[in-house]
Coordinates of C-alpha atoms in Angstrom, one line a residue:
X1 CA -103.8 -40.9 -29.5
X2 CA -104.9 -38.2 -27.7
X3 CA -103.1 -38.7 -24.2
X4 CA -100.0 -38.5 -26.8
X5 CA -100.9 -35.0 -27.4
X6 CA -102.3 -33.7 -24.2
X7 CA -98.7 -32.7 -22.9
X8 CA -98.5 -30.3 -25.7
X9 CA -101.7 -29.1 -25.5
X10 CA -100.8 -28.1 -22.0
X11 CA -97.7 -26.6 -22.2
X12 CA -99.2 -24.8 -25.7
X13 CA -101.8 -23.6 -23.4
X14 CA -99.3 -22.2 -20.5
X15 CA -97.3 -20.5 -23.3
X16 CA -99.7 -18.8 -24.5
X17 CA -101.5 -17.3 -21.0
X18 CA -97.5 -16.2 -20.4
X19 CA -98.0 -14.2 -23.6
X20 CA -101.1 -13.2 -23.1
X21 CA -100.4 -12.1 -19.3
X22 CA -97.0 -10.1 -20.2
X23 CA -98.8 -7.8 -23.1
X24 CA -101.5 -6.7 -20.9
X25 CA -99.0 -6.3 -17.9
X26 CA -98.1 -2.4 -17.6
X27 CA -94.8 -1.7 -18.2
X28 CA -92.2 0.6 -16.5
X29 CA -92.0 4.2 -17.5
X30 CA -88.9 4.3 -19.2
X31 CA -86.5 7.2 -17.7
X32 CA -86.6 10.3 -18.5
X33 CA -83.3 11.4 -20.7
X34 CA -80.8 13.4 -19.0
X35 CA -79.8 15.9 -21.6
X36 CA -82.2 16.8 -24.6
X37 CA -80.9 18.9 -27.5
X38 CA -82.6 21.9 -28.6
X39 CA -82.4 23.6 -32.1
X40 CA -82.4 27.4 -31.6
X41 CA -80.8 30.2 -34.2
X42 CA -77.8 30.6 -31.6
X43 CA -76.4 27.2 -32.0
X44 CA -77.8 23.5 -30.4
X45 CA -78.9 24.1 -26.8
X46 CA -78.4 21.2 -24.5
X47 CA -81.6 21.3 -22.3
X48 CA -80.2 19.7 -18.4
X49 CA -83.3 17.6 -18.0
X50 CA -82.1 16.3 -15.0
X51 CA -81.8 19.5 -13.7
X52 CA -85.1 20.8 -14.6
X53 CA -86.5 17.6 -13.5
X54 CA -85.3 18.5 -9.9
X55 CA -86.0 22.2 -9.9
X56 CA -89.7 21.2 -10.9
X57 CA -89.8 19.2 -7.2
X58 CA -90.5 16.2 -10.5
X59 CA -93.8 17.8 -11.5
X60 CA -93.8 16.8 -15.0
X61 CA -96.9 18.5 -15.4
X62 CA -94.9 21.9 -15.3
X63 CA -93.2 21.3 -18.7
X64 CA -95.4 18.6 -20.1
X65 CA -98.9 18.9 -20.4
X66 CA -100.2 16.1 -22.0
X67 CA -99.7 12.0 -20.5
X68 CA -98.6 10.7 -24.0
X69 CA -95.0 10.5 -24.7
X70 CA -94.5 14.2 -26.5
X71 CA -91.3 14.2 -28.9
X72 CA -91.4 17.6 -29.1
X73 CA -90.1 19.6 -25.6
X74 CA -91.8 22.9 -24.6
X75 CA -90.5 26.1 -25.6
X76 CA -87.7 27.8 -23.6
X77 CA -89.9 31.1 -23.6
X78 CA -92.6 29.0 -22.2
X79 CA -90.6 29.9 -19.0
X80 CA -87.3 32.0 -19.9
X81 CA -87.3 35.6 -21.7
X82 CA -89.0 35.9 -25.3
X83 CA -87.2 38.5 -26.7
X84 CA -83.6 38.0 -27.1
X85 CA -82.5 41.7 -27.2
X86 CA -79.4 43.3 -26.3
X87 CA -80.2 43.4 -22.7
X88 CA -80.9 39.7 -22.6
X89 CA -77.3 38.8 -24.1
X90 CA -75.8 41.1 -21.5
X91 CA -77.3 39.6 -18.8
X92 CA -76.4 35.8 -20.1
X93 CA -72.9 36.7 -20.5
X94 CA -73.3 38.2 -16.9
X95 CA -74.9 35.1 -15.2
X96 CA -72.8 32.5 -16.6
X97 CA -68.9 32.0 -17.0
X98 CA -68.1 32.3 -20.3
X99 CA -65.8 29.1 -19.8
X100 CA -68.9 26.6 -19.7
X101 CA -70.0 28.0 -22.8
X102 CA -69.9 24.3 -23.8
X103 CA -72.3 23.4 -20.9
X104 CA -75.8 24.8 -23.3
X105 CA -74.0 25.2 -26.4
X106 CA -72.9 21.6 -27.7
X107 CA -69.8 23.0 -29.9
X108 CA -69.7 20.4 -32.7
X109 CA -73.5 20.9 -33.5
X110 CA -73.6 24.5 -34.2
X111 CA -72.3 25.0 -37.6
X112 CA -75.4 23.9 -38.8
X113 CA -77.3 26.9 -37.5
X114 CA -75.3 28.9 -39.7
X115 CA -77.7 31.4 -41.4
X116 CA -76.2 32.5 -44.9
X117 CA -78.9 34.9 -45.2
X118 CA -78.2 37.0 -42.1
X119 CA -74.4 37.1 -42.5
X120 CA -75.4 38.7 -46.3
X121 CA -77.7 41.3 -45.2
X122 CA -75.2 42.1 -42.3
X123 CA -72.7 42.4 -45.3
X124 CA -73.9 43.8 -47.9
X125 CA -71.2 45.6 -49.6
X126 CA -68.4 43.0 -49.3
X127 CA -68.7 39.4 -49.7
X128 CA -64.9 38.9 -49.8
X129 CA -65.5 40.0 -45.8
X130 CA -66.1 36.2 -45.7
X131 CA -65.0 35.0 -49.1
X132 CA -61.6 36.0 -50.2
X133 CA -62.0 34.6 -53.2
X134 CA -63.5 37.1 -56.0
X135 CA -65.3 33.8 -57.7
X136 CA -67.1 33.5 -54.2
X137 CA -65.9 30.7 -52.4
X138 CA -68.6 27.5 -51.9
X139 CA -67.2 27.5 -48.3
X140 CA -67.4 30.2 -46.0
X141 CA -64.1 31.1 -44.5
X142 CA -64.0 29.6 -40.7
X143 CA -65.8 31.3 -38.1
X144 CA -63.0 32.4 -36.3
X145 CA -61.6 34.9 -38.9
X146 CA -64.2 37.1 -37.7
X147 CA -65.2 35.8 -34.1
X148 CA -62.3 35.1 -32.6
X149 CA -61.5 31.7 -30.6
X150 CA -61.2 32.3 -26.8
X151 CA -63.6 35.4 -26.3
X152 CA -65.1 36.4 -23.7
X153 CA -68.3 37.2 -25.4
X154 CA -69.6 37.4 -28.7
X155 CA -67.9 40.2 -30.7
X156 CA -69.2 43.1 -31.8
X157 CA -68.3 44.4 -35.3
X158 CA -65.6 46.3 -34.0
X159 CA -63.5 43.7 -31.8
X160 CA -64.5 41.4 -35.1
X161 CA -62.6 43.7 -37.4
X162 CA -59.4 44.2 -34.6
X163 CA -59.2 40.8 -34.6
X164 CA -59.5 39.6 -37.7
X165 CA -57.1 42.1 -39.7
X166 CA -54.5 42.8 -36.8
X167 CA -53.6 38.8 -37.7
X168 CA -52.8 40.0 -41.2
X169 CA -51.0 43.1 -40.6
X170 CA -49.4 42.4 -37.3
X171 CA -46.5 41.4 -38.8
X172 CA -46.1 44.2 -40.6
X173 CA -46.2 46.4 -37.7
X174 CA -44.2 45.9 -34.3
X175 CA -46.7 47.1 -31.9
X176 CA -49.9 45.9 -33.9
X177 CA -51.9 47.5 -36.5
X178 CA -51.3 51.5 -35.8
X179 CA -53.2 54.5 -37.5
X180 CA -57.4 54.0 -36.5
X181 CA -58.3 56.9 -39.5
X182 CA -57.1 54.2 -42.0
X183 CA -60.7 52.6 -41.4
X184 CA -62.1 55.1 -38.7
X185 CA -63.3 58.6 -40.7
X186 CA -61.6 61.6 -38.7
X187 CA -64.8 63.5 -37.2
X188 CA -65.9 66.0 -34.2
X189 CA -68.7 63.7 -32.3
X190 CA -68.7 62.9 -29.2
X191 CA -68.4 59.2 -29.6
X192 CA -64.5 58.4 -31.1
X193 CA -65.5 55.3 -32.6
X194 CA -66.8 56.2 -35.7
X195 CA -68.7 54.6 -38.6
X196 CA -65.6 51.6 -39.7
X197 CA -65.0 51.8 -43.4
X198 CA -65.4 48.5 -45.4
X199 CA -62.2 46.8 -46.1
X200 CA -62.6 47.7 -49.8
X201 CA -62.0 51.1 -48.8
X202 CA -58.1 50.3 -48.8
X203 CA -58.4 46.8 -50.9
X204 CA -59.7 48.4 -53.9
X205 CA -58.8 45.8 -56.6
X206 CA -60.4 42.2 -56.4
X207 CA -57.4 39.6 -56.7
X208 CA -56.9 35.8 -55.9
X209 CA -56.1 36.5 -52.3
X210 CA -57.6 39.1 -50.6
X211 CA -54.0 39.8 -48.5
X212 CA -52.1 41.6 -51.1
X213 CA -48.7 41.4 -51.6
X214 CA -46.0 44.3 -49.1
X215 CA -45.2 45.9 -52.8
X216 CA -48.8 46.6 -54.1
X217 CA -50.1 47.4 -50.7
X218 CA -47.0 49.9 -50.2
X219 CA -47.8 51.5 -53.6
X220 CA -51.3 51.2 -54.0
X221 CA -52.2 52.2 -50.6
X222 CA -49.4 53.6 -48.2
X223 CA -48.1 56.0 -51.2
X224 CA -51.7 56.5 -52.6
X225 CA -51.8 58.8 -49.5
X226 CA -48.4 59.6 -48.9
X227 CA -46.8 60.6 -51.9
X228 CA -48.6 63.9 -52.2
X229 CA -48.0 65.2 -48.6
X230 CA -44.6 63.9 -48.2
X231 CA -44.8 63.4 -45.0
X232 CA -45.8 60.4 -42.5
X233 CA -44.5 57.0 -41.5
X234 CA -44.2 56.7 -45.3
X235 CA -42.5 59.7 -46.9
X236 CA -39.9 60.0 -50.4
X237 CA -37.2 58.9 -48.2
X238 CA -39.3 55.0 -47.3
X239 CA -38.3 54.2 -51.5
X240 CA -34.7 53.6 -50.4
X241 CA -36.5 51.0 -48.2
X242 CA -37.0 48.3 -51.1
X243 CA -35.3 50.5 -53.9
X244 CA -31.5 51.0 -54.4
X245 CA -30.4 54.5 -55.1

C-alpha cells in the first residue's frame, strides 16, 4: 500500500520545493516606464523618463530617494524653477518650439485642469465673456473663443479679445474690425494700449445670444454715437442703407 503511494509523495514533494524555491527567488526589476504623467495647474505634463533616466548617467538615486517602489514622482521644482512668473513663461516659450507643444502637454488630458475659480476672478464683471447665455450656461464655451487654436504662445488678454471678436465682426467689416476707441478709452499716456473696456460696454442688453442681430447693433450702438454728431462711417445719410426713402 504504501509503495502505491510513494510516486506521489515524490512528485508532491518536488512540486512543492519548485514552489517553494520560485517565491524566495528574487525577481527582475521590472522596467522603469518611459513616459509618466504629471498633474500640474497648466495642463498634464508628460514627464520623458527615459530621457531623465539618461541625463542622470541612470542614477536613480537623483530623483528617487527611497529603494521601495514610490508611486508618487519627485517634484519638478525639486530640480526646475519654483516660481512660475512671467519671466519663466518667456523663457519656456523661448527654449522650446511652440510646435511640440504636445511633447509635455498631452492635449486630450488638459481640460480637466480647467480652474473655474480663476477664469471668475479674472472675470469678474462679465460672465457672458465665457457664457453667452444670460441663464449661465453649465458648459463653458470652448477654449478656443478666447485662446485661439494655432498660437504661438499663450495669449494675453489683448490678442484674446482681437481674436475672439474680430471672428464675429469680420464679416461685417472688409478689412477686419476697425475703430480701437470702440473698446480702447482715447487718452494721453505714453503707452497706446489702454485699459480694454468690457464687452458690455457696447452689448448693453443681456439677450439669448450674445452676437446681436446687424439691425439692433446698428441702432443701439453705431447710431447711439452717431446720430448726434452726424458724422462718421455712420452718418443720416447710412438709413438709406437698410431704409427706403
Amino acid at each position: 500500500m504504501q509503495k502505491r503511494y510513494f510516486p506521489i509523495t515524490i512528485v508532491t514533494a518536488i512540486l512543492f520545493l519548485i514552489a517553494v524555491g520560485g517565491y524566495f527567488t528574487p525577481t527582475s526589476s521590472e522596467d522603469p516606464p518611459v513616459r509618466v504623467l504629471l498633474e500640474n495647474k497648466g495642463g498634464k505634463v508628460i514627464l520623458d523618463h527615459a530621457d531623465h533616466v539618461q541625463a542622470m548617467d541612470q542614477d536613480c538615486a537623483a530623483c528617487h530617494h527611497t529603494s521601495g517602489k514610490d508611486p508618487n514622482p519627485p517634484a519638478c521644482t525639486q530640480c526646475h524653477v519654483k516660481k512660475f512668473d512671467q519671466a519663466f513663461i518667456v523663457g519656456h516659450q523661448e527654449a522650446i518650439d511652440d510646435k511640440h507643444c504636445l511633447s509635455c502637454h498631452h492635449a486630450k488630458a488638459t481640460i480637466d485642469n480647467f480652474s473655474h475659480e480663476d477664469h471668475k476672478t479674472e472675470y469678474t464683471d462679465s460672465c457672458q465673456a465665457c457664457h453667452h447665455d444670460p441663464s449661465i450656461e453649465p458648459v463653458p464655451q470652448a477654449c478656443s473663443n478666447c485662446h485661439m487654436d494655432g498660437s504661438n504662445s499663450v495669449p494675453n488678454l489683448r490678442d484674446a479679445a482681437h481674436g475672439r471678436c474680430t471672428d464675429c465682426h469680420e464679416d461685417l467689416y472688409q478689412e477686419g474690425l476697425k475703430g480701437c476707441t470702440n473698446c480702447h478709452v482715447r487718452d494721453q499716456s505714453p503707452d497706446p494700449a489702454a485699459e480694454p473696456q468690457a464687452c458690455t460696454s457696447c452689448h448693453t442688453v443681456q439677450v439669448e445670444q450674445l452676437v446681436p442681430t446687424s439691425m439692433n447693433a446698428f441702432h443701439g450702438q453705431c447710431r447711439g454715437c452717431h446720430e448726434k454728431t452726424g458724422s462718421g462711417p455712420f452718418d443720416d445719410e447710412s438709413c438709406k442703407q437698410c431704409h427706403m426713402q
